[in-house]
């Protein structure tokens, strides 16, 4: 059974960089056919896709965030990470990591529980 | 970006009812459409992928249909745990966009 777990600071100051890690168990981030994704959800609002990475390091980002986002993978630790720079209050959200099944059809079949990140001084 | 529009935004129903939620894409997405259920305070859960394929472990009362730009999620014989928010998502192109959600409430 694949499990994902987000970790990182719950409070980030405006203009600083938000950094989160997703630890994967029960599966390998270096196995083909999967993308590893980040999605966020502002309080009381809908879901926004941030971006993803696949095992050979290729990335895809939401253009609305592209200038501030970096997703990377650490195969030795079976983790992938999210960095979002120059944050503002609008970046306050629950951040989810998820596995994106990428062979033929693409869908988010396993999700982390989510972690709330608040941007405030 | 491909825009995904769900209707209705909210819906009231009773246990045992049959309900249908629709999702419309701003351009053709073939069958690259997934449906997710989100209960309060929890992560979304995959229900349907490729527009009509039931994810393993999901009850058969859930079904999906459609292709191109118009899609539906149908829930037969609603159960108490089905009252939640539902999202569609297209995976035809990036960015992978979601619908705004449909909140299903108990009547």
Short mmCIF file of C-alpha atoms in Angstrom, two decimals:
data_model
loop_
_atom_site.label_atom_id
_atom_site.label_comp_id
_atom_site.label_asym_id
_atom_site.label_seq_id
_atom_site.Cartn_x
_atom_site.Cartn_y
_atom_site.Cartn_z
CA UNK A 1 0.00 0.00 0.00
CA UNK A 2 1.49 3.30 -1.10
CA UNK A 3 1.51 6.05 1.49
CA UNK A 4 2.56 9.69 1.19
CA UNK A 5 3.29 12.09 4.04
CA UNK A 6 3.90 15.81 3.79
CA UNK A 7 6.22 17.57 6.22
CA UNK A 8 7.50 21.09 6.69
CA UNK A 9 6.90 24.36 8.54
CA UNK A 10 3.30 25.29 9.21
CA UNK A 11 4.08 29.00 9.31
CA UNK A 12 6.07 30.99 6.75
CA UNK A 13 6.71 34.73 6.72
CA UNK A 14 5.71 36.84 3.71
CA UNK A 15 8.41 37.10 1.02
CA UNK A 16 10.14 33.95 2.29
CA UNK A 17 10.29 30.52 0.67
CA UNK A 18 7.83 27.76 1.52
CA UNK A 19 9.53 24.34 1.59
CA UNK A 20 7.74 21.02 1.90
CA UNK A 21 8.84 17.42 1.62
CA UNK A 22 6.72 14.42 0.67
CA UNK A 23 7.97 11.07 1.91
CA UNK A 24 6.77 8.04 -0.02
CA UNK A 25 6.47 4.57 1.48
CA UNK A 26 5.27 1.33 -0.07
CA UNK A 27 6.51 2.42 -3.49
CA UNK A 28 9.51 3.97 -5.21
CA UNK A 29 9.72 7.50 -6.58
CA UNK A 30 12.23 6.21 -9.12
CA UNK A 31 9.88 3.67 -10.65
CA UNK A 32 8.63 4.61 -14.07
CA UNK A 33 4.99 5.25 -15.00
CA UNK A 34 4.42 7.67 -12.15
CA UNK A 35 4.53 11.40 -11.75
CA UNK A 36 4.78 12.96 -8.30
CA UNK A 37 2.54 15.95 -7.80
CA UNK A 38 1.74 18.86 -5.55
CA UNK A 39 -1.79 20.30 -5.19
CA UNK A 40 -3.01 22.98 -2.83
CA UNK A 41 -6.33 24.10 -1.40
CA UNK A 42 -6.85 27.52 0.19
CA UNK A 43 -9.14 27.41 3.23
CA UNK A 44 -12.74 26.93 2.13
CA UNK A 45 -11.84 26.89 -1.55
CA UNK A 46 -11.19 24.42 -4.37
CA UNK A 47 -8.15 22.49 -5.53
CA UNK A 48 -5.26 23.98 -7.50
CA UNK A 49 -2.65 21.85 -9.28
CA UNK A 50 0.85 23.22 -8.61
CA UNK A 51 3.09 20.91 -10.62
CA UNK A 52 4.74 17.54 -10.89
CA UNK A 53 7.96 15.68 -11.52
CA UNK A 54 8.70 12.27 -12.98
CA UNK A 55 11.44 9.86 -12.19
CA UNK A 56 14.02 11.21 -14.62
CA UNK A 57 13.62 14.71 -13.25
CA UNK A 58 11.35 16.23 -15.86
CA UNK A 59 8.95 18.79 -14.41
CA UNK A 60 5.73 20.54 -15.32
CA UNK A 61 4.39 23.58 -13.47
CA UNK A 62 1.21 25.61 -13.36
CA UNK A 63 1.98 28.76 -15.38
CA UNK A 64 0.32 30.86 -12.68
CA UNK A 65 3.06 29.78 -10.25
CA UNK A 66 5.87 28.77 -12.58
CA UNK A 67 8.20 31.67 -11.81
CA UNK A 68 8.13 30.80 -8.09
CA UNK A 69 7.91 26.99 -8.00
CA UNK A 70 10.52 24.26 -7.95
CA UNK A 71 9.70 20.55 -7.57
CA UNK A 72 12.57 18.14 -7.11
CA UNK A 73 13.07 14.48 -6.24
CA UNK A 74 15.55 12.71 -3.96
CA UNK A 75 15.56 9.07 -4.96
CA UNK A 76 18.01 8.12 -2.20
CA UNK A 77 15.47 9.17 0.44
CA UNK A 78 12.38 8.24 -1.61
CA UNK A 79 11.12 11.80 -1.27
CA UNK A 80 10.09 14.67 -3.47
CA UNK A 81 9.88 18.31 -2.47
CA UNK A 82 8.20 21.61 -3.20
CA UNK A 83 9.72 25.08 -2.94
CA UNK A 84 7.56 28.16 -3.46
CA UNK A 85 9.38 31.47 -3.25
CA UNK A 86 8.24 34.99 -2.42
CA UNK A 87 5.10 33.83 -0.66
CA UNK A 88 2.19 36.07 0.25
CA UNK A 89 -0.99 35.54 2.24
CA UNK A 90 -2.59 34.23 -0.95
CA UNK A 91 -0.33 31.16 -0.68
CA UNK A 92 -1.94 30.13 2.61
CA UNK A 93 -3.42 26.71 1.92
CA UNK A 94 -3.45 23.02 2.69
CA UNK A 95 -0.72 21.51 0.53
CA UNK A 96 -1.12 17.93 -0.68
CA UNK A 97 1.38 15.65 -2.33
CA UNK A 98 0.04 12.89 -4.55
CA UNK A 99 1.05 10.13 -6.91
CA UNK A 100 0.00 10.73 -10.48
CA UNK A 101 -0.41 7.49 -12.40
CA UNK A 102 1.07 8.36 -15.76
CA UNK A 103 0.87 5.32 -17.99
CA UNK A 104 -1.74 6.07 -20.63
CA UNK A 105 -4.28 7.76 -18.42
CA UNK A 106 -3.27 10.26 -15.78
CA UNK A 107 -4.94 10.36 -12.39
CA UNK A 108 -4.05 11.06 -8.78
CA UNK A 109 -4.48 7.70 -7.11
CA UNK A 110 -2.70 8.20 -3.79
CA UNK A 111 -2.67 11.37 -1.72
CA UNK A 112 -0.97 12.54 1.45
CA UNK A 113 -3.14 13.76 4.30
CA UNK A 114 -2.22 17.36 3.58
CA UNK A 115 -0.43 20.00 5.60
CA UNK A 116 -1.66 23.51 6.36
CA UNK A 117 0.82 26.26 5.59
CA UNK A 118 -0.03 29.72 6.82
CA UNK A 119 1.77 32.76 5.46
CA UNK A 120 1.87 35.43 8.12
CA UNK A 121 4.35 37.69 9.87
CA UNK B 1 -5.61 26.56 -19.63
CA UNK B 2 -8.59 24.24 -19.95
CA UNK B 3 -11.47 25.45 -17.78
CA UNK B 4 -13.58 22.85 -15.98
CA UNK B 5 -17.09 23.84 -14.91
CA UNK B 6 -19.16 21.68 -12.58
CA UNK B 7 -22.87 21.89 -12.01
CA UNK B 8 -24.57 22.23 -9.72
CA UNK B 9 -22.28 23.91 -7.17
CA UNK B 10 -24.36 22.40 -4.40
CA UNK B 11 -27.00 19.74 -4.19
CA UNK B 12 -29.34 18.43 -1.49
CA UNK B 13 -30.44 14.82 -1.48
CA UNK B 14 -31.56 12.03 0.83
CA UNK B 15 -30.05 8.67 1.70
CA UNK B 16 -31.09 6.22 -1.01
CA UNK B 17 -31.46 8.86 -3.73
CA UNK B 18 -29.75 8.81 -7.12
CA UNK B 19 -27.81 11.97 -8.02
CA UNK B 20 -25.92 13.20 -11.05
CA UNK B 21 -23.15 15.80 -11.18
CA UNK B 22 -21.94 17.23 -14.46
CA UNK B 23 -18.57 18.56 -15.54
CA UNK B 24 -17.93 20.49 -18.73
CA UNK B 25 -14.52 21.21 -20.26
CA UNK B 26 -13.79 24.38 -22.22
CA UNK B 27 -12.31 22.24 -25.02
CA UNK B 28 -12.25 18.56 -25.90
CA UNK B 29 -10.29 16.44 -23.42
CA UNK B 30 -11.13 13.03 -24.90
CA UNK B 31 -11.64 10.82 -21.83
CA UNK B 32 -8.88 12.36 -19.69
CA UNK B 33 -11.25 13.06 -16.82
CA UNK B 34 -11.14 11.97 -13.19
CA UNK B 35 -13.59 12.36 -10.33
CA UNK B 36 -12.62 12.79 -6.67
CA UNK B 37 -14.56 12.83 -3.42
CA UNK B 38 -13.38 15.00 -0.53
CA UNK B 39 -14.80 14.68 2.96
CA UNK B 40 -14.31 17.59 5.37
CA UNK B 41 -10.76 17.83 6.67
CA UNK B 42 -9.53 14.97 4.51
CA UNK B 43 -7.57 14.54 1.31
CA UNK B 44 -9.45 13.94 -1.93
CA UNK B 45 -10.03 10.32 -2.88
CA UNK B 46 -10.03 9.02 -6.44
CA UNK B 47 -13.36 7.56 -7.55
CA UNK B 48 -13.28 7.42 -11.36
CA UNK B 49 -10.50 7.78 -13.96
CA UNK B 50 -10.51 7.80 -17.75
CA UNK B 51 -14.05 9.22 -17.50
CA UNK B 52 -15.72 5.87 -16.73
CA UNK B 53 -13.24 3.50 -15.07
CA UNK B 54 -13.99 2.72 -11.44
CA UNK B 55 -10.95 2.92 -9.17
CA UNK B 56 -10.21 -0.28 -7.28
CA UNK B 57 -12.08 -0.47 -3.99
CA UNK B 58 -14.67 2.17 -4.90
CA UNK B 59 -18.27 0.99 -4.50
CA UNK B 60 -20.15 0.17 -7.70
CA UNK B 61 -22.87 2.73 -6.90
CA UNK B 62 -20.46 5.29 -8.37
CA UNK B 63 -20.27 5.53 -12.15
CA UNK B 64 -18.92 7.98 -14.69
CA UNK B 65 -19.66 8.68 -18.33
CA UNK B 66 -18.89 11.10 -21.13
CA UNK B 67 -16.13 12.08 -23.51
CA UNK B 68 -15.03 15.18 -25.33
CA UNK B 69 -16.35 18.11 -23.32
CA UNK B 70 -19.29 16.76 -21.28
CA UNK B 71 -19.06 14.32 -18.41
CA UNK B 72 -21.27 13.03 -15.62
CA UNK B 73 -20.78 11.36 -12.26
CA UNK B 74 -23.75 9.35 -11.05
CA UNK B 75 -24.20 8.02 -7.54
CA UNK B 76 -26.92 5.42 -7.08
CA UNK B 77 -28.52 4.77 -3.69
CA UNK B 78 -26.71 7.47 -1.71
CA UNK B 79 -25.09 6.38 1.52
CA UNK B 80 -24.36 8.64 4.53
CA UNK B 81 -20.63 8.66 3.76
CA UNK B 82 -21.29 10.01 0.25
CA UNK B 83 -22.28 13.45 1.53
CA UNK B 84 -19.14 15.38 0.69
CA UNK B 85 -17.65 17.57 -2.01
CA UNK B 86 -16.92 16.20 -5.48
CA UNK B 87 -14.32 17.47 -7.94
CA UNK B 88 -13.61 16.67 -11.55
CA UNK B 89 -10.12 17.09 -13.01
CA UNK B 90 -8.81 17.02 -16.55
CA UNK B 91 -5.47 15.38 -17.33
CA UNK B 92 -5.49 16.04 -21.09
CA UNK B 93 -2.97 18.85 -20.74
CA UNK B 94 -1.06 20.82 -18.15
CA UNK B 95 -1.90 22.64 -16.03
CA UNK B 96 -4.16 19.87 -14.76
CA UNK B 97 -7.24 21.86 -13.85
CA UNK B 98 -10.04 20.99 -11.43
CA UNK B 99 -13.68 21.92 -11.43
CA UNK B 100 -14.81 24.26 -8.67
CA UNK B 101 -16.46 21.44 -6.75
CA UNK B 102 -20.00 20.24 -6.02
CA UNK B 103 -21.07 20.02 -2.41
CA UNK B 104 -23.55 17.23 -1.79
CA UNK B 105 -25.58 17.81 1.35
CA UNK B 106 -28.19 15.82 3.23
CA UNK B 107 -31.73 17.03 2.68
#
